[in-house]
């Protein structure tokens, strides 16, 4: 065994097995005898709390020799038979340092936005009632992402909000909401998204909302192999008919 690096650190840690004592009895009456050992990491190939354990395997051959003068000679060789990902090592190279190295990698499980965390848009139409088949489309893009992260986008990266259903009295509300599809995050950090309304025809009597709203998604590594979404901020839009004041947001 060996000590683990401090939280958030990588790097190298070393440890040694205890001594192995050989006696002439171990030769079993032979002038020379070879003892074979394998070195591998426990739980190799498994993943625990985001840590992938190495599948590497080393073979050690210890040659014990009767020197003929009442003493014993010992020599050893080590070869790396299997590499960290479980593949056979090409030509099984000898390890001159006699140090078996194992690489563990930490990669937390990705996280998707839950239904109550989706980036939402509220669409308000002022100046006239929603018409049958009337709809408005919004586009989303990423403005900021953690270094080295591929910023996810919803699929598709657009949202169409149609007319709301009538209420119990048969009246059609002025506003309706929609949500972009979920996104999957594999790197912790802060993501900033921009939501804009796609402009419609200028001659339709509708003033379209030209502002851009931002939505922030904060993703945290819980240190136990999981990413967690801590915060999601939404975007809200209002439209105004040409006969009313335009949205001032």
Coordinates of C-alpha atoms in Angstrom, one line a residue:
X1 CA 0.0 0.0 0.0
X2 CA 0.9 3.6 -0.3
X3 CA -0.4 7.0 0.9
X4 CA -2.9 8.8 -1.4
X5 CA -2.1 12.3 -2.7
X6 CA -3.8 15.2 -1.0
X7 CA -7.3 16.2 -2.3
X8 CA -7.0 17.8 -5.7
X9 CA -3.4 16.7 -6.2
X10 CA -1.9 14.3 -8.7
X11 CA 1.7 13.1 -8.6
X12 CA 3.8 10.1 -7.6
X13 CA 3.7 8.1 -4.4
X14 CA 6.0 5.1 -3.8
X15 CA 6.0 2.2 -1.4
X16 CA 7.9 -1.1 -1.1
X17 CA 7.0 -4.6 -0.3
X18 CA 8.6 -6.2 2.8
X19 CA 11.8 -8.2 2.6
X20 CA 11.7 -11.8 1.4
X21 CA 14.2 -14.1 3.2
X22 CA 15.5 -17.1 1.3
X23 CA 17.4 -20.0 2.8
X24 CA 19.2 -23.0 1.3
X25 CA 16.2 -25.1 2.1
X26 CA 14.3 -23.1 -0.6
X27 CA 16.6 -24.6 -3.2
X28 CA 15.1 -28.0 -2.6
X29 CA 18.5 -29.7 -3.2
X30 CA 19.0 -27.8 -6.5
X31 CA 22.0 -25.6 -7.3
X32 CA 19.7 -23.0 -8.7
X33 CA 16.0 -22.2 -8.5
X34 CA 13.8 -19.5 -9.9
X35 CA 10.8 -18.1 -8.0
X36 CA 8.1 -16.2 -10.0
X37 CA 5.9 -13.4 -8.7
X38 CA 3.3 -11.1 -10.2
X39 CA 2.5 -7.6 -9.0
X40 CA -0.8 -6.0 -9.7
X41 CA -3.1 -3.5 -8.2
X42 CA -6.1 -4.7 -6.2
X43 CA -9.4 -4.0 -7.9
X44 CA -7.6 -3.4 -11.2
X45 CA -10.0 -2.5 -14.0
X46 CA -12.7 -1.2 -11.6
X47 CA -13.8 2.3 -10.9
X48 CA -14.4 3.5 -7.3
X49 CA -15.7 7.1 -6.6
X50 CA -14.4 8.2 -10.0
X51 CA -10.9 6.6 -9.7
X52 CA -10.0 4.1 -12.4
X53 CA -7.7 1.4 -11.0
X54 CA -4.9 0.2 -13.1
X55 CA -4.9 -3.2 -14.9
X56 CA -1.1 -3.2 -15.2
X57 CA 0.7 -6.5 -14.4
X58 CA 4.3 -7.1 -13.7
X59 CA 6.2 -10.4 -13.6
X60 CA 9.2 -10.8 -11.4
X61 CA 11.7 -13.7 -11.6
X62 CA 14.0 -14.2 -8.6
X63 CA 16.9 -16.5 -9.3
X64 CA 18.4 -18.2 -6.1
X65 CA 21.8 -19.8 -6.5
X66 CA 24.0 -21.9 -4.2
X67 CA 27.4 -20.3 -4.4
X68 CA 29.1 -23.4 -3.2
X69 CA 30.8 -21.6 -0.3
X70 CA 27.9 -21.6 2.2
X71 CA 26.3 -18.5 0.8
X72 CA 23.4 -17.9 -1.5
X73 CA 23.3 -15.6 -4.6
X74 CA 20.1 -13.9 -5.6
X75 CA 19.2 -11.8 -8.7
X76 CA 16.0 -10.7 -10.2
X77 CA 14.4 -9.4 -13.3
X78 CA 11.1 -7.5 -13.7
X79 CA 9.0 -7.2 -16.9
X80 CA 5.8 -5.3 -17.6
X81 CA 3.4 -7.8 -19.1
X82 CA 0.2 -5.7 -19.1
X83 CA -0.2 -1.9 -19.3
X84 CA -2.6 0.2 -17.3
X85 CA -5.5 -0.1 -19.7
X86 CA -5.3 -3.9 -19.7
X87 CA -3.5 -4.4 -23.1
X88 CA -0.6 -6.7 -23.3
X89 CA 2.7 -4.8 -23.2
X90 CA 4.5 -4.9 -26.5
X91 CA 7.6 -7.2 -26.2
X92 CA 7.1 -7.2 -22.4
X93 CA 9.9 -4.7 -21.7
X94 CA 12.2 -5.3 -18.8
X95 CA 12.0 -2.8 -16.0
X96 CA 15.6 -1.9 -15.1
X97 CA 14.6 0.1 -12.1
X98 CA 12.7 -2.8 -10.6
X99 CA 9.9 -0.4 -9.8
X100 CA 6.4 -1.3 -10.8
X101 CA 4.5 1.8 -11.7
X102 CA 0.7 2.0 -11.8
X103 CA -1.3 5.0 -13.1
X104 CA -4.7 5.8 -11.6
X105 CA -6.9 8.4 -13.3
X106 CA -9.8 10.3 -11.7
X107 CA -12.7 11.1 -13.9
X108 CA -16.0 12.0 -12.2
X109 CA -19.3 10.7 -13.7
X110 CA -20.9 13.3 -16.0
X111 CA -24.2 14.9 -15.0
X112 CA -27.2 15.9 -17.1
X113 CA -29.5 18.8 -16.3
X114 CA -32.6 17.4 -14.5
X115 CA -36.0 18.4 -15.7
X116 CA -36.3 21.2 -13.1
X117 CA -32.9 22.5 -14.1
X118 CA -33.4 23.0 -17.8
X119 CA -32.8 26.4 -19.2
X120 CA -36.2 27.9 -19.8
X121 CA -37.7 30.7 -21.8
X122 CA -40.9 32.6 -21.0
X123 CA -42.5 34.2 -24.1
X124 CA -45.0 37.0 -23.6
X125 CA -47.0 38.5 -26.4
X126 CA -48.5 42.0 -25.8
X127 CA -50.8 44.0 -28.0
X128 CA -52.8 41.1 -29.5
X129 CA -53.9 37.6 -28.5
X130 CA -51.9 34.6 -29.6
X131 CA -53.0 33.4 -33.0
X132 CA -53.5 29.8 -34.0
X133 CA -50.2 28.4 -35.0
X134 CA -48.3 31.4 -33.8
X135 CA -44.8 30.6 -32.4
X136 CA -41.4 32.1 -31.7
X137 CA -38.0 30.5 -31.9
X138 CA -35.0 31.0 -29.6
X139 CA -31.3 30.0 -30.2
X140 CA -28.8 29.1 -27.5
X141 CA -25.0 29.3 -27.7
X142 CA -22.2 29.0 -25.2
X143 CA -20.2 32.1 -24.2
X144 CA -18.0 30.7 -21.5
X145 CA -16.8 27.3 -20.4
X146 CA -14.0 25.9 -18.2
X147 CA -10.6 25.6 -19.7
X148 CA -10.3 22.4 -21.7
X149 CA -14.0 21.7 -21.6
X150 CA -16.1 21.1 -24.7
X151 CA -19.2 23.1 -23.8
X152 CA -22.3 21.0 -24.4
X153 CA -25.4 22.4 -26.2
X154 CA -28.9 21.1 -26.2
X155 CA -29.9 19.0 -29.1
X156 CA -31.3 20.8 -31.0
X157 CA -29.8 24.1 -29.9
X158 CA -33.1 25.9 -30.5
X159 CA -36.4 26.2 -28.8
X160 CA -39.8 27.0 -30.3
X161 CA -42.5 28.4 -28.0
X162 CA -46.1 28.1 -29.3
X163 CA -49.4 29.5 -28.2
X164 CA -50.4 28.6 -24.7
X165 CA -53.5 26.5 -24.0
X166 CA -56.6 28.4 -23.0
X167 CA -57.3 28.6 -19.3
X168 CA -60.4 27.3 -17.5
X169 CA -62.5 30.3 -18.7
X170 CA -61.4 29.8 -22.3
X171 CA -59.0 32.8 -22.3
X172 CA -55.6 32.5 -23.8
X173 CA -52.8 33.7 -21.5
X174 CA -50.4 36.3 -22.8
X175 CA -47.3 34.2 -21.8
X176 CA -46.1 30.7 -22.5
X177 CA -43.0 28.9 -21.4
X178 CA -40.7 26.3 -22.9
X179 CA -37.4 24.6 -22.0
X180 CA -34.4 23.7 -24.1
X181 CA -33.4 20.0 -24.1
X182 CA -31.1 18.7 -21.4
X183 CA -27.3 18.9 -21.6
X184 CA -24.6 16.6 -20.3
X185 CA -21.6 18.1 -18.5
X186 CA -18.3 16.2 -18.1
X187 CA -16.1 18.9 -16.6
X188 CA -16.7 20.9 -13.4
X189 CA -16.8 24.7 -13.6
X190 CA -19.0 27.6 -14.7
X191 CA -20.8 27.6 -18.1
X192 CA -22.4 30.8 -19.4
X193 CA -25.0 30.5 -22.2
X194 CA -26.6 33.2 -24.3
X195 CA -30.2 33.0 -25.4
X196 CA -31.5 35.2 -28.2
X197 CA -34.8 35.3 -30.1
X198 CA -34.8 34.6 -33.8
X199 CA -36.1 37.6 -35.6
X200 CA -39.4 37.2 -37.6
X201 CA -40.8 39.2 -40.5
X202 CA -40.6 42.9 -39.9
X203 CA -43.9 43.6 -41.7
X204 CA -46.0 41.5 -39.3
X205 CA -46.6 44.3 -36.9
X206 CA -44.6 42.7 -34.2
X207 CA -41.6 44.2 -32.4
X208 CA -39.3 41.3 -31.7
X209 CA -37.1 41.3 -28.6
X210 CA -33.6 42.0 -29.7
X211 CA -31.8 41.6 -26.3
X212 CA -29.7 38.7 -25.3
X213 CA -30.2 37.0 -22.0
X214 CA -27.6 34.8 -20.3
X215 CA -28.1 31.6 -18.4
X216 CA -25.4 30.3 -16.0
X217 CA -24.8 26.7 -15.2
X218 CA -22.5 25.9 -12.3
X219 CA -21.2 22.3 -12.2
X220 CA -19.3 21.0 -9.1
X221 CA -17.2 17.9 -8.5
X222 CA -18.4 16.4 -5.2
X223 CA -15.0 14.7 -4.7
X224 CA -16.7 11.2 -4.7
X225 CA -16.7 10.6 -8.4
X226 CA -19.8 12.6 -9.3
X227 CA -20.5 16.0 -11.0
X228 CA -23.4 17.9 -9.5
X229 CA -25.3 20.8 -11.0
X230 CA -25.4 23.5 -8.3
X231 CA -27.0 26.4 -10.1
X232 CA -28.9 27.1 -13.2
X233 CA -30.2 30.6 -14.2
X234 CA -32.9 31.0 -16.8
X235 CA -33.7 33.5 -19.5
X236 CA -37.0 35.4 -19.9
X237 CA -38.2 37.2 -23.0
X238 CA -41.1 39.5 -23.6
X239 CA -42.4 40.7 -27.0
X240 CA -44.5 43.8 -27.6
X241 CA -46.7 44.6 -30.5
X242 CA -45.7 47.6 -32.5
X243 CA -48.5 49.6 -30.9
X244 CA -47.1 49.1 -27.4
X245 CA -43.8 49.9 -25.7
X246 CA -41.1 47.4 -26.6
X247 CA -39.7 45.2 -23.9
X248 CA -37.1 47.2 -22.0
X249 CA -35.1 44.3 -20.6

